[in-house]
GROMACS .gro file of C-alpha atoms in nm:
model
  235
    1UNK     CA    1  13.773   9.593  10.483
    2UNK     CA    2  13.444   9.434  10.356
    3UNK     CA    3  13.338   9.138  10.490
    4UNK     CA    4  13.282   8.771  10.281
    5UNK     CA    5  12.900   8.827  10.266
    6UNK     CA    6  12.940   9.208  10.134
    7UNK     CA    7  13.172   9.065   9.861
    8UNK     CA    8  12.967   8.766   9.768
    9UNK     CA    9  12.645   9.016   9.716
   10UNK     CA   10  12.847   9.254   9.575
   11UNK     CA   11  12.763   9.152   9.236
   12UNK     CA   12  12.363   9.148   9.238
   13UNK     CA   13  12.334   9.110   8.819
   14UNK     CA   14  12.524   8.788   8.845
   15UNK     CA   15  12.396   8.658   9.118
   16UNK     CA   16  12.065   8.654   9.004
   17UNK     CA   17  12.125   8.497   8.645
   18UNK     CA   18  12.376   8.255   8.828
   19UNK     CA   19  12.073   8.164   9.088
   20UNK     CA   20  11.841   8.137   8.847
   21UNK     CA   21  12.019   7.939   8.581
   22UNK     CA   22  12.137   7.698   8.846
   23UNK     CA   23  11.778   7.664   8.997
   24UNK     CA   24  11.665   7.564   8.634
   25UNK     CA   25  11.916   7.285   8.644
   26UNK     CA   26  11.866   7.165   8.998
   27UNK     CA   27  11.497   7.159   8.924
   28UNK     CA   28  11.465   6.991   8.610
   29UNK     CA   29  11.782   6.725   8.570
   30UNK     CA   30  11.542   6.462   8.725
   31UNK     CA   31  11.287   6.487   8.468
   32UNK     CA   32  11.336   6.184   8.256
   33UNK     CA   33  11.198   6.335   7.921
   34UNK     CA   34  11.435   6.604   7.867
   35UNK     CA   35  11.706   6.548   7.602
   36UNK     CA   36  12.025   6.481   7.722
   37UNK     CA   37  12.181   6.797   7.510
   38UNK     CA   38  11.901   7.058   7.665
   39UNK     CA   39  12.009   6.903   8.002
   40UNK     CA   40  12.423   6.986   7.901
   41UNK     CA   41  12.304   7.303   7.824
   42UNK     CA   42  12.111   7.413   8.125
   43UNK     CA   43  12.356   7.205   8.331
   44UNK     CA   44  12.671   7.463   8.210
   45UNK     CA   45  12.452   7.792   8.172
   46UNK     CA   46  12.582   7.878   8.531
   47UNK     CA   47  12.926   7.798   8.398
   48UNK     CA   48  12.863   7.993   8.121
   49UNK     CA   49  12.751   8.320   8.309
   50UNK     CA   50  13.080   8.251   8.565
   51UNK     CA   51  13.296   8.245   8.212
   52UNK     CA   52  13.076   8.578   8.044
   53UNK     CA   53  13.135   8.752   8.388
   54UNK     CA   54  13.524   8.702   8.383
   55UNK     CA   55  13.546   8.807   8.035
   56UNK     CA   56  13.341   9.158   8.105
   57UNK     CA   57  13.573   9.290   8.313
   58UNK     CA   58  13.760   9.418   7.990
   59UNK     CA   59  14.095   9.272   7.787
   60UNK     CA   60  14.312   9.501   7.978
   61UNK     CA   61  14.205   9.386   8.330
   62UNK     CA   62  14.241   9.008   8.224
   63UNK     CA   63  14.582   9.058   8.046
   64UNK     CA   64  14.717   9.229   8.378
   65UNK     CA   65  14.596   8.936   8.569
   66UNK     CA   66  14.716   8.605   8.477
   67UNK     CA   67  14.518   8.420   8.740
   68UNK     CA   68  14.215   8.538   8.560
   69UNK     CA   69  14.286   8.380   8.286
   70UNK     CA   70  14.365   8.018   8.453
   71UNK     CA   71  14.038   8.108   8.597
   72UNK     CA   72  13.895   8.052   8.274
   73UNK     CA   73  14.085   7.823   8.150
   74UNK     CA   74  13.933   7.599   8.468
   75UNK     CA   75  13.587   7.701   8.379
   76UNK     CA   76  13.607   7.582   8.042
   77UNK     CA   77  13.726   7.246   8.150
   78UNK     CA   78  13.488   7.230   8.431
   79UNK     CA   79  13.217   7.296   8.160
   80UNK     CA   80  13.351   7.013   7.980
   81UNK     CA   81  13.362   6.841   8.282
   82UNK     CA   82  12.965   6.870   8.302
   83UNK     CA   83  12.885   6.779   7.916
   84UNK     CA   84  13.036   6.455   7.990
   85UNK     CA   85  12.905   6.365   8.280
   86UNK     CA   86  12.534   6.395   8.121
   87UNK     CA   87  12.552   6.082   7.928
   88UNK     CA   88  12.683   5.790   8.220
   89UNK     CA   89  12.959   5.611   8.004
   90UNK     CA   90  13.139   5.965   7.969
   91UNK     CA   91  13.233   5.961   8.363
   92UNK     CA   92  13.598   5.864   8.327
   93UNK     CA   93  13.606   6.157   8.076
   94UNK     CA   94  13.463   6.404   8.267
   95UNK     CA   95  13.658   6.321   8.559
   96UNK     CA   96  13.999   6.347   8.380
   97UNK     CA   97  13.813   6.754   8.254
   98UNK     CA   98  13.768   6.800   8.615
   99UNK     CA   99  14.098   6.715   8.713
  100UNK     CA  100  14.262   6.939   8.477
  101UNK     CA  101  14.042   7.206   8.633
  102UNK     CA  102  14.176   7.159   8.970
  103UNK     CA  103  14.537   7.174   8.787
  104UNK     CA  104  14.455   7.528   8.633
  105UNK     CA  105  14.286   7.638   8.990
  106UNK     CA  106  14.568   7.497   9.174
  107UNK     CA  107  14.839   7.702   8.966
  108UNK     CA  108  14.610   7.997   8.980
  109UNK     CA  109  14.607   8.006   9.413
  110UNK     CA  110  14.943   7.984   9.362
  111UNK     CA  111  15.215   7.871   9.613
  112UNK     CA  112  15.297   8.223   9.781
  113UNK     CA  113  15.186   8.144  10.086
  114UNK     CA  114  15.299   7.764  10.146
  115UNK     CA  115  15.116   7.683  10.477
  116UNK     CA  116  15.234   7.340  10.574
  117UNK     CA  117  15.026   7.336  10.895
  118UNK     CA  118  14.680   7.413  10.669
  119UNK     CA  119  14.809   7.183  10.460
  120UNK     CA  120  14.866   6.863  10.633
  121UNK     CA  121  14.457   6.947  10.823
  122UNK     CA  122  14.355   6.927  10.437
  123UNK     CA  123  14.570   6.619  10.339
  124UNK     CA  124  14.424   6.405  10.646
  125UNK     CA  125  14.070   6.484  10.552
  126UNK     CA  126  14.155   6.414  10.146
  127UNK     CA  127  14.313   6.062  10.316
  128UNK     CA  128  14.000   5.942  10.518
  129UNK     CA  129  13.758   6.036  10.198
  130UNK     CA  130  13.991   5.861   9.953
  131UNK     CA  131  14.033   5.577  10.226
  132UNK     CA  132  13.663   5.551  10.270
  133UNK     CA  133  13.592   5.566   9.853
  134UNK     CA  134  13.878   5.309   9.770
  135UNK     CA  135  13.754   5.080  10.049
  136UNK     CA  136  13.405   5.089   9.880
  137UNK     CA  137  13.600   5.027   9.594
  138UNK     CA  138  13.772   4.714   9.652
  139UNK     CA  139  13.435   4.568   9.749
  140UNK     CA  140  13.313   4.638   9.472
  141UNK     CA  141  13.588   4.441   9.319
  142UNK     CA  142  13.702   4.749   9.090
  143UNK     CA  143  13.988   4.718   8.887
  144UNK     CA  144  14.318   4.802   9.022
  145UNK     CA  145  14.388   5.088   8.825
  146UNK     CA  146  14.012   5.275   8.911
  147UNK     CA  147  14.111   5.279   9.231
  148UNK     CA  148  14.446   5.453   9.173
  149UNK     CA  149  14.274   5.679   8.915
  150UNK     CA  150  14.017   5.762   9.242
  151UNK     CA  151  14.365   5.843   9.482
  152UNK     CA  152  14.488   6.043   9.221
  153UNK     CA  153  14.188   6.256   9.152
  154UNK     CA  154  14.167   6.310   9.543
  155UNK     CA  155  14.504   6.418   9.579
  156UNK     CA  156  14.434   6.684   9.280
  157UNK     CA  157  14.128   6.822   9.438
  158UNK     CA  158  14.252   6.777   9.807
  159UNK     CA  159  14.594   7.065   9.665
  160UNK     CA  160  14.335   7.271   9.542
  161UNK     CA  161  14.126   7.281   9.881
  162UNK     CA  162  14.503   7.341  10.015
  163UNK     CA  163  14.612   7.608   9.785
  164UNK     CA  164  14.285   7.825   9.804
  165UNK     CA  165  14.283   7.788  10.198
  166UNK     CA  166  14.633   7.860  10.217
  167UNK     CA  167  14.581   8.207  10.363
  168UNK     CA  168  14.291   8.172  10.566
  169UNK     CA  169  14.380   7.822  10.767
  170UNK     CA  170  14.580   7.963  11.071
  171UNK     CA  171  14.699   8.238  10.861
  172UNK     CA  172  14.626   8.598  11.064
  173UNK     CA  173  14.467   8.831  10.920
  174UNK     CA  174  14.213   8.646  10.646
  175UNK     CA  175  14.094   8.881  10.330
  176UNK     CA  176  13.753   8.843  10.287
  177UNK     CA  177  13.839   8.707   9.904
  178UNK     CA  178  14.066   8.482  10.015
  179UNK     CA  179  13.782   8.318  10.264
  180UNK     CA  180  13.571   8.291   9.996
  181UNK     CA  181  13.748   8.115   9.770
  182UNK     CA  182  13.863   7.889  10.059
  183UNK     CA  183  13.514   7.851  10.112
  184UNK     CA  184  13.453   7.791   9.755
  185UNK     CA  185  13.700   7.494   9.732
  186UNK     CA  186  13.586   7.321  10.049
  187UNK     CA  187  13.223   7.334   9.887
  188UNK     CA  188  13.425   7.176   9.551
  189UNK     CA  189  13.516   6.865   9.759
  190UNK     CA  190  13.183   6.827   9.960
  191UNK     CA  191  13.058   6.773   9.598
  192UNK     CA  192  13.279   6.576   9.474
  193UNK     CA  193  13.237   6.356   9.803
  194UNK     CA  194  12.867   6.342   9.811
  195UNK     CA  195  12.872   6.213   9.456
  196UNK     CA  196  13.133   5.941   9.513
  197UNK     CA  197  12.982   5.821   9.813
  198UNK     CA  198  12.613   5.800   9.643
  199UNK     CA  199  12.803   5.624   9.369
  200UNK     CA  200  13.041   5.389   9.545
  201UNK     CA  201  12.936   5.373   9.885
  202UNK     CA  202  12.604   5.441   9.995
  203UNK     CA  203  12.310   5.441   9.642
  204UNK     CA  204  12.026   5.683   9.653
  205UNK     CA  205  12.169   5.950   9.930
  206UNK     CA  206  11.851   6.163   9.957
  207UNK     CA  207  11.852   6.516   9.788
  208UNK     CA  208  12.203   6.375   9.640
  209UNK     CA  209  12.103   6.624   9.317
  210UNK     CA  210  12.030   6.873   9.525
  211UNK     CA  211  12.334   6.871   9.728
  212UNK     CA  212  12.586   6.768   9.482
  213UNK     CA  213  12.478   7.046   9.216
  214UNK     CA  214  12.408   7.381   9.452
  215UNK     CA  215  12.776   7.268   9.633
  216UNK     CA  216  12.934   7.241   9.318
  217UNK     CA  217  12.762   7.593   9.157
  218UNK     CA  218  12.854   7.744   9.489
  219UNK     CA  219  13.194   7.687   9.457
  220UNK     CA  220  13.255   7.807   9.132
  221UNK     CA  221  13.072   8.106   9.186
  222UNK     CA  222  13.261   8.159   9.506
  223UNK     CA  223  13.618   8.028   9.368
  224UNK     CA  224  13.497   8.310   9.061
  225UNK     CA  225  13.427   8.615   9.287
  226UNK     CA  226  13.764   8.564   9.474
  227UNK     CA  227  13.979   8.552   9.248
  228UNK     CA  228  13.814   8.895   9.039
  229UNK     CA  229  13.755   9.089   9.357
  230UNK     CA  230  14.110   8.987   9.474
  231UNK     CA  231  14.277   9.099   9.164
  232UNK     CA  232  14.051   9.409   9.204
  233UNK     CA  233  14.184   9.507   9.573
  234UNK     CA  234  14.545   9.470   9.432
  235UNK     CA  235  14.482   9.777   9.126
   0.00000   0.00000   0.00000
């Protein structure tokens, strides 16, 4: 059985476009004088080359696979996601495209393996984050209903962390693409967190960019190879 490093390298053409298309983003999104539609566009390239991979494993292999194609559906909406995030009055937006990705990723993990004990470990970290956010929140004197929205979108991405860790928290023995799209969805909520908290909580976290961004690219890359490779194993 190959190990979670041996499947993440596995796939040397896309992981050098994906590096370097994300390392264009990371590096340039806090230059000032760049358009705000050639920063959507090198923010989703990485998206992009995710979506391109998925789709070049041929029409048969996807059609066979339905999880592949909730795959992409969550891309596309995570791409969406990005574009409106650019521009700053767009964040409600983005966060409801974001949300619907979790949905897609969440019915794609699937509920084979239920895993209450993984699960309630997951739903006590998605509590203190969510506690910690609305707290910042409320003294911020935000309306009512932002708050809610923010418990909401929590409890979305908080199943998702669930659903893709479902067989590798206690579960005996872990498959290498399972780990790595726990992996992936754990790095999904350390983004998510790191921007909330520079947003609501704490202003100007150093290297927020940095973290928020190569988290966020890691996951999908990660939530991407472990859901081909594991459809792969199963042929």
């Amino acid at each position: 059985m190959r190990s979670p490093i041996t499947l993440v390298i596995s796939e040397p053409k896309l992981l050098a476009v994906f590096n370097v298309t994300a390392s264009i983003y990371i590096a340039t999104s806090s230059l000032h004088q760049i358009p705000l539609w050639l920063t959507a566009v090198t923010k989703i390239l990485p998206i992009l080359c995710l979506g391109f991979f998925v789709l070049a494993q041929g029409k048969k292999f996807l059609l066979s696979h339905h999880s592949l194609l909730k795959l992409l559906a969550g891309l596309v909406f995570s791409g969406l996601g990005d574009v409106l995030l650019v521009p700053s009055n767009y964040f409600i937006a983005g966060g409801v495209m974001f949300a619907i990705a979790h949905c897609f990723y969440i019915w794609m993990f699937g509920f084979k393996s239920v895993n209450l004990r993984g699960g309630s470990v997951v739903a006590s970290a998605t509590l203190i984050g969510a506690t910690l956010l609305g707290t910042c929140m409320w003294r911020k004197d935000m309306a009512t209903w932002q708050i809610l929205a923010l418990f909401c979108y929590c409890a979305v991405i908080g199943s998702m962390v669930w659903r893709a860790n479902a067989e590798v928290l206690f579960h005996t023995p872990k498959p290498p693409a399972k780990v790595i799209g726990g992996l992936g969805a754990v790095c999904f909520a350390i983004s998510d967190l790191t921007l909330a908290l520079n947003l609501l909580c704490f202003p100007n976290i150093p290297y927020r960019t940095l973290i928020v961004m190569s988290t966020y690219y890691t996951a999908q890359l990660f939530i991407t190879l472990s859901v081909v490779n594991d459809k792969k194993r199963h042929d």
